[in-house]
Amino acid sequence: MSPAPVIPTDSRTPHWRAWLLLAPMVAWLVLFVVVPTAILLVYSFCERDEVGRVLFSFTLENYRRVADPVYLRIFLRSIGYAGLTTIICIVVGYPVAYCIGRAREDWRQRLLLLVMVPFWTSFLIRTYAWITILKQEGLLNGFVQQLSPTAKPFDLLYTPTAVVIGLVYAYLPFMILPIYGSVEKLDGALIEAAHDLGAGPLRVFSSVIIPLTMPGIAAGTLLVFVPAVGMFAITDLMGGARVPLIGNVIQNQFLQARDWPFGAALGAVFMGLFALTYWIMLKLGAHSEDSVA
Amino acid sequence: MKTPRLILPALLALVMSVVPARAGGELNLFGWSEYIPQTVIDGFTKETGVKVNFETYASNEELLSKLVAGGGSYDLVQPSDYAAEVMIRQKLLSALDPKLIPNLQNLAPDFRHRAHDPEGAYTVPYMSGTVGIVVNTDKVKTPVKGYHDVFTPAFKDRIVVLNDTRELVTWALYTLNLPINSITPEALAKARPVVAEWVKLVKVFDSDSPKTALLNGDVDVGIVWSGEAALLWKENKKFVYVIPAEGAHQFIDVLAIPANAKNKEAAHQFINYILRPEVSVLISEAFPYTNPNLAARKLLSAEQLANPASYPPGTPKLETFRDIGKAAADVDRLVTDLKSAR
């Protein structure tokens, strides 16, 4: 990236000093985003030898294997799990974020802290804690037995339900925080105006509050959905590795199968699909805004 | 999970890259986590003055990746049989000098000169084990003898098995009376319906700690590493280990010296030290696998020798894995397909 020529007549063209200010950011992006992605792309067209070394000879074999319906089905299932997780996170997280955002100012920081506290413990330890709660002779079933000794114990651990519980638990804060950001900025005068104009509480919520906090919901959705699609540790630990998601398949290629080129091809296709979805959503968003205007 | 175990080795690697190694006085040992007792390493250092830098890994694949990537120079590694076979073929190992290892005579002959190293020129067996059935006899009253007795509708959602595609297919091949080391598309086609039925019955797939689900009471039967089964038996005698009647996978973990090792002398010294009966017995106490060291077995207690997971009675059919090359990808695809079909 070379500095843009300085044309004094146009003040919007960035000065070389602006580029200098941006340099750390650009270097960071190149080093940690562009270069790794390029390596991934190059590997995805390579072959492997029997000990798993990457051989730099061009092949499309890896992409042919990705097109296998097996992986397509796993990919669709991963999107299903991540979608369900995102919806539950919105339903559970929105009221929490709204209450914190509308709470008295001196309470907000304390309540936010409560949302953050779990992050002080390692993610894996928190997942193991869930195993202790959900297992057959675990805390939940022990509690249920205390209440009614005849009840049949819940069979939760190592089921898809356990996977969704784990995913929601892991990503809920990433939904609450951006929505909180939107709620906090919400202009109370607009809500009052809606009431004055005769809107009931439901109408105010659906026509005023939701649209105004939409940026928070959108950001939260992105922050929850994208990492949830690729998650592999929760499916292994809480799902008993019974149903593979795309994250497990990719992890397996890099570790047990030692097939880095195939893993890279899966990763590249995965990334391409995300970019495509994002682009389509952007186009649709821009289009609907145009029609409103 | 393997992630937390990687942190310590990573830190060690970082420290070692900063502190230059003194030539001659150090041994860079790369071994399995939870396999070499610290007392043994300390004892070696005390006797020889050789400082041991011990790094660990959690799978043969991790070892192979590091070794071929040329990251770090190791003097002694601890692969399993099939990984050692690939390493010998790829000329990654250095031939041993038997004159420097007089204690080789302590080893049982049937653990040496196996298919992965027919001449015994590159590897020395460290410990051996099998993959077999564990039954919680408090919950299961019917006799369980082979794979067919485990994968029955009666045990639906009461089974834990290793999360390993090759193992799963191997068990199916055993029930079909097919060879486990020459995997053809025809054999896989026959194994497919068997494995398809089995995965529907399994509750947990776990290679890292399959004993956890058994201890927690989430399952009643399992097909697991014999080392895990031996620890379960030590914990509670209700966990009984059975070698499947159809045949079972035996693994032999070996010690070997990489071709680019810097301190081969210390590596030979360490191998010889570990083969001493009084040292080898310490390893057996901490990690109750099958000890190939006959002189050390004489020092084991009656209870240790009675552990059916360490020293299975009778003469079961046992085979080691050979490298199956490109077929591994087919096995992987088959199991991934069947697991995702549920």
XYZ file of C-alpha atoms in Angstrom:
635
model
C 0.000 0.000 0.000
C 1.700 3.209 -1.121
C 0.733 6.621 0.266
C -1.812 8.414 -1.887
C -0.465 11.454 -3.735
C -1.101 14.671 -1.877
C -3.389 16.955 -3.827
C -3.777 20.183 -1.880
C -7.017 21.192 -3.595
C -8.940 18.161 -2.337
C -8.955 18.099 1.445
C -10.609 14.642 1.556
C -7.621 12.830 0.065
C -5.654 11.417 2.999
C -2.392 13.101 3.777
C 0.721 10.900 4.175
C 0.572 11.589 7.886
C -2.836 9.945 7.976
C -1.334 6.829 6.451
C 1.427 6.958 9.029
C -1.208 6.978 11.772
C -2.940 4.053 10.106
C 0.299 2.092 9.631
C 0.106 0.001 12.845
C -3.464 -0.961 12.005
C -2.581 -1.842 8.407
C 0.454 -3.840 9.540
C -1.709 -5.706 12.039
C -4.294 -6.535 9.393
C -1.674 -7.693 6.894
C 0.183 -9.781 9.434
C -2.760 -11.423 11.161
C -5.527 -11.421 8.549
C -4.142 -11.181 5.018
C -1.069 -13.413 5.413
C -2.803 -16.287 7.274
C -5.696 -16.227 4.810
C -3.235 -16.343 1.912
C -1.414 -19.301 3.484
C -4.758 -21.072 3.962
C -5.660 -20.498 0.303
C -2.289 -21.724 -0.960
C -2.424 -24.855 1.240
C -5.932 -25.672 0.029
C -4.533 -26.297 -3.471
C -1.650 -28.469 -2.239
C -1.196 -32.175 -1.578
C 0.077 -33.986 1.512
C 2.618 -36.770 1.852
C 2.200 -39.783 4.137
C 3.534 -38.064 7.242
C 1.319 -35.048 6.662
C 3.853 -32.664 5.162
C 2.306 -30.168 2.742
C 3.609 -30.722 -0.805
C 3.480 -27.681 -3.054
C 2.022 -29.286 -6.153
C -1.210 -27.893 -7.553
C -4.387 -29.949 -7.201
C -8.146 -29.362 -7.097
C -8.680 -32.679 -5.292
C -9.355 -31.023 -1.917
C -12.179 -28.912 -3.320
C -13.618 -31.964 -5.063
C -13.729 -33.669 -1.655
C -15.376 -30.638 -0.001
C -18.216 -30.907 -2.545
C -19.111 -34.321 -1.041
C -22.731 -34.211 0.255
C -21.482 -35.526 3.617
C -19.763 -32.235 4.342
C -22.618 -30.163 2.926
C -25.012 -31.877 5.341
C -22.667 -31.256 8.261
C -22.317 -27.644 7.178
C -26.096 -27.163 7.088
C -26.449 -28.764 10.516
C -23.787 -26.426 11.921
C -25.757 -23.464 10.576
C -28.894 -24.899 12.216
C -27.228 -25.207 15.630
C -25.681 -21.742 15.372
C -29.007 -20.254 14.204
C -30.917 -21.771 17.114
C -28.212 -20.572 19.512
C -28.453 -17.045 18.093
C -32.248 -16.944 18.417
C -32.173 -18.165 22.026
C -29.424 -15.638 22.789
C -31.607 -12.818 21.414
C -34.701 -13.966 23.314
C -32.813 -14.376 26.596
C -30.273 -11.602 26.128
C -32.528 -8.783 24.954
C -34.564 -8.400 28.192
C -31.367 -8.612 30.234
C -29.639 -5.970 28.117
C -32.757 -3.771 28.177
C -33.066 -3.932 31.971
C -29.384 -3.142 32.465
C -29.530 -0.324 29.923
C -32.573 1.274 31.569
C -31.371 0.725 35.153
C -30.195 3.592 37.368
C -26.796 4.767 36.221
C -24.914 3.716 39.366
C -26.340 0.194 39.027
C -25.439 -0.264 35.354
C -21.730 -0.813 35.896
C -22.352 -3.381 38.635
C -24.880 -5.298 36.545
C -22.558 -5.259 33.530
C -19.801 -6.610 35.743
C -22.023 -9.579 36.571
C -22.306 -10.336 32.853
C -18.514 -10.231 32.542
C -17.575 -12.200 35.677
C -17.720 -15.667 34.019
C -14.952 -14.552 31.636
C -12.549 -14.478 34.553
C -12.563 -18.294 34.495
C -11.200 -20.338 31.608
C -13.762 -21.334 29.023
C -12.842 -25.027 29.341
C -13.258 -25.018 33.110
C -16.718 -23.446 32.732
C -17.628 -26.157 30.208
C -16.462 -28.889 32.595
C -18.612 -27.249 35.280
C -21.615 -27.770 33.017
C -20.698 -31.449 32.712
C -20.807 -31.693 36.517
C -24.248 -30.084 36.519
C -25.807 -32.074 33.688
C -24.344 -35.556 34.144
C -26.651 -38.375 35.202
C -25.407 -38.426 38.800
C -24.869 -34.671 38.701
C -26.118 -31.583 40.522
C -29.295 -31.075 38.494
C -30.498 -34.653 38.859
C -29.484 -34.675 42.539
C -31.616 -31.578 43.090
C -34.581 -33.089 41.239
C -34.271 -36.297 43.299
C -34.385 -34.236 46.488
C -37.649 -32.605 45.400
C -39.337 -35.753 44.151
C -37.481 -39.037 44.737
C -39.657 -40.922 42.247
C -38.891 -38.650 39.270
C -36.973 -40.184 36.383
C -33.535 -38.535 36.103
C -32.987 -36.173 33.183
C -30.802 -37.539 30.422
C -29.220 -34.291 29.304
C -25.462 -34.646 28.997
C -24.200 -35.876 25.609
C -27.399 -34.833 23.816
C -28.009 -32.068 21.238
C -29.826 -30.146 23.995
C -26.605 -30.115 26.013
C -24.707 -28.760 23.001
C -27.198 -25.897 22.590
C -27.086 -25.160 26.354
C -23.298 -25.002 26.128
C -23.339 -22.764 23.055
C -25.921 -20.353 24.509
C -24.009 -20.175 27.777
C -20.708 -19.488 26.004
C -21.985 -16.778 23.658
C -24.787 -15.030 25.607
C -22.552 -12.167 26.832
C -21.622 -11.391 23.212
C -25.319 -10.761 22.556
C -26.012 -8.803 25.753
C -23.139 -6.317 25.438
C -23.878 -4.855 21.971
C -27.640 -4.689 22.669
C -26.871 -2.927 25.942
C -24.833 -0.420 23.944
C -27.875 0.352 21.755
C -30.353 0.460 24.646
C -28.168 2.860 26.598
C -28.171 5.310 23.693
C -31.960 5.003 23.285
C -33.587 8.464 23.377
C -36.358 8.435 26.010
C -38.039 11.403 24.294
C -38.822 9.225 21.247
C -40.575 6.641 23.427
C -42.566 9.358 25.168
C -43.484 10.849 21.802
C -44.767 7.454 20.647
C -46.913 7.175 23.784
C -48.220 10.710 23.258
C -49.204 9.807 19.730
C -51.332 6.978 21.086
C -49.152 3.905 20.669
C -49.653 1.098 23.201
C -46.701 -0.601 24.932
C -46.536 -3.375 22.325
C -46.605 -0.919 19.451
C -43.915 1.225 21.083
C -41.735 -1.840 21.509
C -42.168 -3.181 17.992
C -42.183 0.121 16.062
C -39.804 2.274 18.079
C -37.599 0.368 20.501
C -36.766 -2.627 18.286
C -35.834 -0.566 15.188
C -33.719 1.782 17.297
C -31.803 -1.061 18.932
C -31.468 -2.988 15.661
C -27.758 -2.131 15.255
C -27.099 -3.813 18.612
C -29.112 -6.893 17.673
C -27.316 -7.116 14.315
C -23.881 -6.796 15.909
C -24.788 -9.374 18.556
C -26.090 -11.781 15.929
C -22.814 -11.547 14.023
C -20.761 -11.984 17.214
C -22.734 -15.060 18.277
C -23.551 -16.747 14.983
C -20.118 -16.709 13.343
C -18.088 -18.252 16.190
C -20.931 -20.666 17.063
C -20.854 -22.187 13.564
C -17.175 -23.101 13.922
C -17.213 -24.219 17.575
C -15.802 -27.709 18.213
C -14.892 -28.025 21.910
C -18.488 -27.885 23.187
C -19.694 -30.525 20.710
C -16.887 -32.836 21.858
C -17.208 -32.257 25.606
C -20.934 -31.764 26.103
C -22.240 -33.529 23.009
C -20.037 -36.606 23.415
C -18.736 -36.060 19.859
C -21.759 -37.981 18.579
C -22.782 -35.584 15.860
C -19.933 -33.846 14.071
C -20.261 -30.152 13.247
C -18.110 -28.435 10.645
C -15.695 -27.190 13.350
C -15.050 -30.781 14.445
C -14.422 -31.907 10.879
C -11.893 -29.125 10.264
C -10.182 -29.654 13.636
C -9.909 -33.367 12.857
C -8.178 -32.671 9.540
C -5.532 -30.535 11.224
C -4.945 -32.830 14.213
C -5.814 -36.506 13.883
C -5.998 -36.912 10.102
C -3.006 -34.589 9.492
C -4.554 -33.552 6.198
C -3.858 -29.809 6.289
C -4.664 -29.151 2.612
C -8.147 -30.669 2.966
C -8.708 -28.808 6.243
C -7.594 -25.604 4.509
C -10.007 -26.212 1.631
C -12.889 -26.734 4.089
C -11.868 -23.532 5.852
C -11.623 -21.594 2.595
C -15.075 -22.677 1.406
C -16.490 -21.887 4.835
C -14.984 -18.388 4.688
C -16.200 -17.849 1.134
C -19.761 -18.748 2.133
C -19.646 -16.278 5.019
C -18.352 -13.505 2.798
C -21.094 -14.247 0.281
C -23.859 -14.206 2.925
C -22.529 -10.976 4.368
C -22.399 -9.382 0.908
C -25.974 -10.455 0.092
C -27.247 -9.126 3.432
C -25.442 -5.851 2.802
C -27.029 -5.557 -0.663
C -30.503 -6.370 0.681
C -30.050 -3.901 3.543
C -28.985 -1.121 1.199
C -31.862 -1.928 -1.128
C -34.556 -1.777 1.561
C -33.154 1.523 2.835
C -33.357 2.904 -0.679
C -36.983 1.902 -1.039
C -37.867 3.482 2.329
C -36.216 6.710 1.256
C -9.336 -31.602 25.736
C -5.854 -31.329 24.443
C -5.528 -27.565 24.492
C -4.516 -27.017 28.127
C -1.828 -29.696 27.949
C -0.235 -27.759 25.105
C 0.333 -24.667 27.197
C 3.128 -26.069 29.353
C 5.130 -27.537 26.443
C 4.675 -24.254 24.584
C 6.054 -22.340 27.566
C 8.900 -24.813 27.869
C 9.691 -24.438 24.196
C 9.728 -20.676 24.631
C 12.087 -20.854 27.585
C 14.354 -23.301 25.824
C 14.589 -21.181 22.721
C 15.836 -18.309 24.875
C 18.291 -20.295 26.993
C 20.962 -21.851 24.757
C 21.408 -25.558 25.402
C 24.703 -26.695 26.852
C 26.051 -29.381 24.538
C 26.654 -32.804 26.078
C 24.916 -32.303 29.386
C 21.274 -32.249 28.292
C 18.697 -34.652 26.943
C 15.696 -33.313 25.030
C 12.962 -35.839 25.654
C 9.656 -35.646 23.789
C 7.110 -38.080 25.217
C 3.434 -38.740 25.879
C 1.756 -36.762 28.614
C 0.928 -38.971 31.617
C 3.338 -41.744 30.664
C 6.811 -41.133 32.180
C 6.868 -40.536 35.965
C 8.827 -37.496 37.126
C 10.617 -39.693 39.714
C 12.186 -41.715 36.886
C 13.441 -38.574 35.140
C 14.809 -37.149 38.403
C 16.522 -40.448 39.169
C 18.252 -40.411 35.790
C 19.504 -36.855 36.276
C 20.740 -37.628 39.771
C 22.732 -40.611 38.561
C 24.164 -39.287 35.307
C 24.166 -35.528 35.785
C 22.361 -35.203 32.442
C 19.668 -32.546 32.616
C 16.413 -33.734 31.017
C 14.236 -31.228 29.131
C 10.889 -32.985 29.031
C 8.227 -31.917 26.545
C 4.959 -33.782 26.091
C 2.395 -34.416 23.382
C -1.086 -35.953 23.400
C -1.122 -37.854 20.087
C 1.213 -39.538 17.617
C -0.020 -37.068 15.043
C 1.236 -34.167 17.150
C 4.629 -35.851 17.459
C 4.847 -36.486 13.716
C 3.824 -32.909 12.894
C 6.510 -31.465 15.161
C 9.180 -33.847 13.960
C 8.623 -33.242 10.243
C 8.216 -29.492 10.759
C 11.759 -29.568 12.187
C 10.608 -27.588 15.223
C 12.955 -28.301 18.087
C 15.669 -30.888 18.102
C 14.775 -33.905 20.182
C 17.143 -36.608 21.383
C 14.517 -39.172 22.312
C 10.894 -39.655 21.224
C 8.157 -42.085 22.180
C 5.971 -42.977 19.173
C 3.467 -45.837 18.942
C 4.240 -48.766 16.623
C 2.523 -47.494 13.442
C 3.977 -43.994 13.824
C 7.439 -45.496 14.342
C 6.948 -47.518 11.158
C 6.278 -44.356 9.138
C 9.210 -42.598 10.791
C 11.588 -45.450 9.921
C 10.389 -45.434 6.310
C 10.805 -41.651 6.098
C 14.359 -41.987 7.537
C 13.453 -39.810 10.512
C 15.020 -42.210 13.035
C 18.605 -43.111 13.792
C 19.684 -46.759 14.213
C 20.345 -47.823 17.806
C 23.656 -49.163 19.057
C 22.730 -52.337 21.004
C 26.141 -52.380 22.682
C 25.133 -49.243 24.595
C 21.891 -50.867 25.812
C 22.872 -54.078 27.647
C 19.528 -54.065 29.501
C 17.752 -54.998 26.260
C 18.017 -58.584 27.514
C 15.329 -57.797 30.141
C 12.654 -57.457 27.451
C 10.231 -60.214 26.481
C 11.218 -61.397 22.978
C 7.648 -61.241 21.632
C 7.569 -57.446 22.048
C 10.645 -56.924 19.859
C 11.096 -57.563 16.129
C 7.446 -56.785 15.380
C 6.184 -55.660 11.989
C 6.861 -51.955 12.574
C 10.578 -52.639 13.163
C 11.344 -56.254 12.159
C 15.078 -56.037 12.931
C 14.546 -54.146 16.193
C 17.188 -51.789 14.842
C 15.433 -48.490 15.591
C 13.030 -48.967 18.472
C 12.866 -50.312 22.033
C 9.430 -51.170 23.476
C 8.431 -48.935 26.397
C 4.941 -50.078 27.352
C 2.207 -51.970 25.587
C -1.554 -52.104 25.801
C -4.735 -53.159 24.114
C -8.121 -51.742 23.208
C -10.844 -53.749 24.902
C -14.176 -53.809 26.654
C -14.867 -52.432 30.144
C -18.035 -53.557 31.857
C -19.594 -52.012 34.968
C -20.653 -55.316 36.539
C -22.918 -53.549 39.046
C -25.184 -52.531 36.184
C -24.566 -55.248 33.586
C -25.394 -58.797 34.581
C -25.255 -60.521 31.182
C -21.875 -61.881 30.042
C -20.016 -59.581 27.634
C -17.394 -61.371 25.547
C -17.041 -59.533 22.256
C -18.040 -56.519 20.159
C -21.415 -58.084 19.358
C -22.300 -58.204 23.068
C -21.499 -54.509 23.470
C -23.348 -53.136 20.464
C -26.810 -54.475 21.245
C -30.055 -52.498 21.522
C -30.098 -53.358 25.256
C -27.139 -50.995 25.747
C -28.473 -48.159 23.615
C -27.117 -44.866 25.011
C -25.149 -46.765 27.689
C -21.910 -47.091 25.667
C -18.692 -45.050 25.507
C -16.135 -45.743 22.768
C -12.894 -44.124 21.627
C -13.444 -41.152 19.307
C -11.179 -42.694 16.689
C -12.389 -43.563 13.205
C -9.792 -46.260 12.563
C -10.581 -48.067 15.848
C -14.307 -48.140 15.117
C -13.788 -49.584 11.638
C -11.234 -52.102 12.978
C -13.766 -53.531 15.448
C -16.311 -53.902 12.647
C -13.710 -55.686 10.492
C -12.990 -58.083 13.368
C -16.672 -59.043 13.628
C -16.670 -59.671 9.854
C -13.506 -61.765 10.057
C -11.701 -59.391 7.666
C -8.031 -58.338 7.934
C -7.579 -55.086 9.865
C -4.447 -53.828 8.124
C -5.371 -54.082 4.447
C -8.421 -51.892 4.119
C -9.995 -52.186 0.670
C -13.107 -50.398 -0.637
C -14.876 -53.804 -0.631
C -14.020 -54.351 3.047
C -15.257 -50.849 3.888
C -18.494 -51.501 2.015
C -19.047 -54.591 4.177
C -18.145 -52.725 7.371
C -20.447 -49.814 6.574
C -23.801 -51.298 7.698
C -22.179 -52.680 10.870
C -20.695 -49.334 11.888
C -23.953 -47.581 10.913
C -25.856 -49.698 13.463
C -23.182 -49.202 16.112
C -22.952 -45.399 16.035
C -26.693 -45.204 16.728
C -26.160 -47.036 20.030
C -23.164 -45.064 21.314
C -23.695 -42.348 23.892
C -20.196 -40.829 24.089
C -17.182 -40.789 21.754
C -14.104 -39.847 23.781
C -10.437 -40.757 23.256
C -8.919 -38.420 25.831
C -10.604 -39.708 28.982
C -13.214 -42.380 28.232
C -13.127 -43.494 31.876
C -14.881 -40.267 32.926
C -18.257 -41.240 31.455
C -17.993 -44.679 33.114
C -17.029 -43.221 36.500
C -19.796 -40.596 36.276
C -22.370 -43.326 35.706
C -23.428 -41.909 32.340
C -22.635 -45.230 30.614
C -22.242 -48.880 31.677
C -19.973 -50.392 29.018
C -17.084 -49.045 27.015
C -14.422 -49.907 24.478
C -11.350 -48.082 25.746
C -7.547 -48.120 26.115
C -6.441 -50.846 28.548
C -4.560 -48.227 30.584
C -7.830 -46.400 31.265
C -9.467 -49.728 32.140
C -6.612 -50.593 34.516
C -7.089 -47.275 36.343
C -10.846 -47.922 36.570
C -10.163 -51.347 38.065
C -7.761 -49.813 40.582
C -10.533 -47.359 41.508
C -13.286 -49.954 41.814
C -13.235 -53.681 41.145
C -16.706 -53.514 39.577
C -15.075 -52.333 36.326
C -14.019 -55.541 34.579
C -11.826 -55.573 31.469
C -12.439 -58.093 28.682
C -10.385 -58.581 25.520
C -12.931 -58.994 22.703
C -13.165 -62.603 21.533
C -13.116 -61.567 17.865
C -9.651 -60.023 18.281
C -8.236 -56.759 19.571
C -5.898 -53.942 18.645
C -2.596 -54.082 20.521
C -0.330 -51.055 20.605
C 3.348 -51.001 21.507
C 4.754 -47.620 22.431
C 8.488 -47.471 21.805
C 11.492 -45.296 22.508
C 13.472 -44.135 19.477
C 16.204 -41.632 18.630
C 15.475 -39.072 15.885
C 17.975 -38.905 13.014
C 18.935 -35.309 13.850
C 19.359 -35.884 17.604
C 22.259 -33.949 19.137
C 22.911 -36.070 22.189
C 22.565 -39.686 21.050
C 24.850 -40.866 23.835
C 22.542 -39.562 26.566
C 19.550 -40.970 24.679
C 21.089 -44.460 24.750
C 21.895 -43.965 28.439
C 18.275 -43.044 29.158
C 16.909 -46.078 27.300
C 19.254 -48.381 29.207
C 18.315 -46.701 32.504
C 14.588 -47.160 31.902
C 15.084 -50.860 31.099
C 16.471 -51.554 34.582
C 13.910 -53.657 36.472
C 13.831 -51.407 39.541
C 13.218 -48.320 37.353
C 10.749 -49.995 35.015
C 8.636 -51.109 37.963
C 8.166 -47.463 38.993
C 6.598 -46.780 35.601
C 4.266 -49.770 35.982
C 3.126 -48.516 39.371
C 2.197 -45.095 38.035
C 0.821 -46.182 34.659
C -0.476 -49.772 34.748
C -0.010 -50.755 31.094
C 1.482 -54.089 30.025
C 5.173 -53.929 30.876
C 7.284 -55.754 28.246
C 10.151 -55.885 30.743
C 10.146 -59.447 32.154
C 12.718 -58.684 34.850
C 10.531 -55.808 36.068
C 7.394 -57.951 36.082
C 9.043 -60.184 38.693
C 9.048 -57.180 41.045
C 5.343 -56.409 40.630
C 2.875 -57.235 43.408
C 0.331 -60.047 43.049
C -2.464 -57.467 42.820
C -0.721 -55.574 39.998
C -0.220 -58.802 38.055
C -3.858 -59.775 38.641
C -5.147 -56.591 36.976
C -6.817 -58.052 33.870
C -6.381 -54.811 31.948
C -2.613 -54.848 32.434
C -1.975 -58.578 32.073
C -4.944 -60.196 30.309
C -5.350 -63.901 31.039
C -5.305 -66.544 28.289
C -3.929 -66.088 24.802
C -6.184 -63.588 23.059
C -5.851 -62.668 19.380
C -3.926 -59.386 19.329
C -2.657 -57.411 16.335
C -0.804 -54.124 15.988
C -1.839 -51.432 13.501
C 0.113 -50.945 10.288
C 0.116 -47.705 8.341
C -2.841 -47.864 5.904
C -1.797 -44.896 3.759
C -4.490 -43.291 1.627
C -7.199 -45.628 2.987
C -7.147 -43.561 6.187
C -9.020 -40.778 4.392
C -11.718 -43.268 3.275
C -12.096 -44.572 6.832
C -12.381 -41.009 8.104
C -15.032 -40.103 5.534
C -17.050 -43.271 6.213
C -17.312 -42.685 9.963
C -17.956 -38.939 9.588
C -20.757 -39.771 7.150
C -22.365 -42.364 9.432
C -22.090 -40.202 12.540
C -23.733 -37.251 10.818
C -26.540 -39.454 9.456
C -28.215 -39.732 12.847
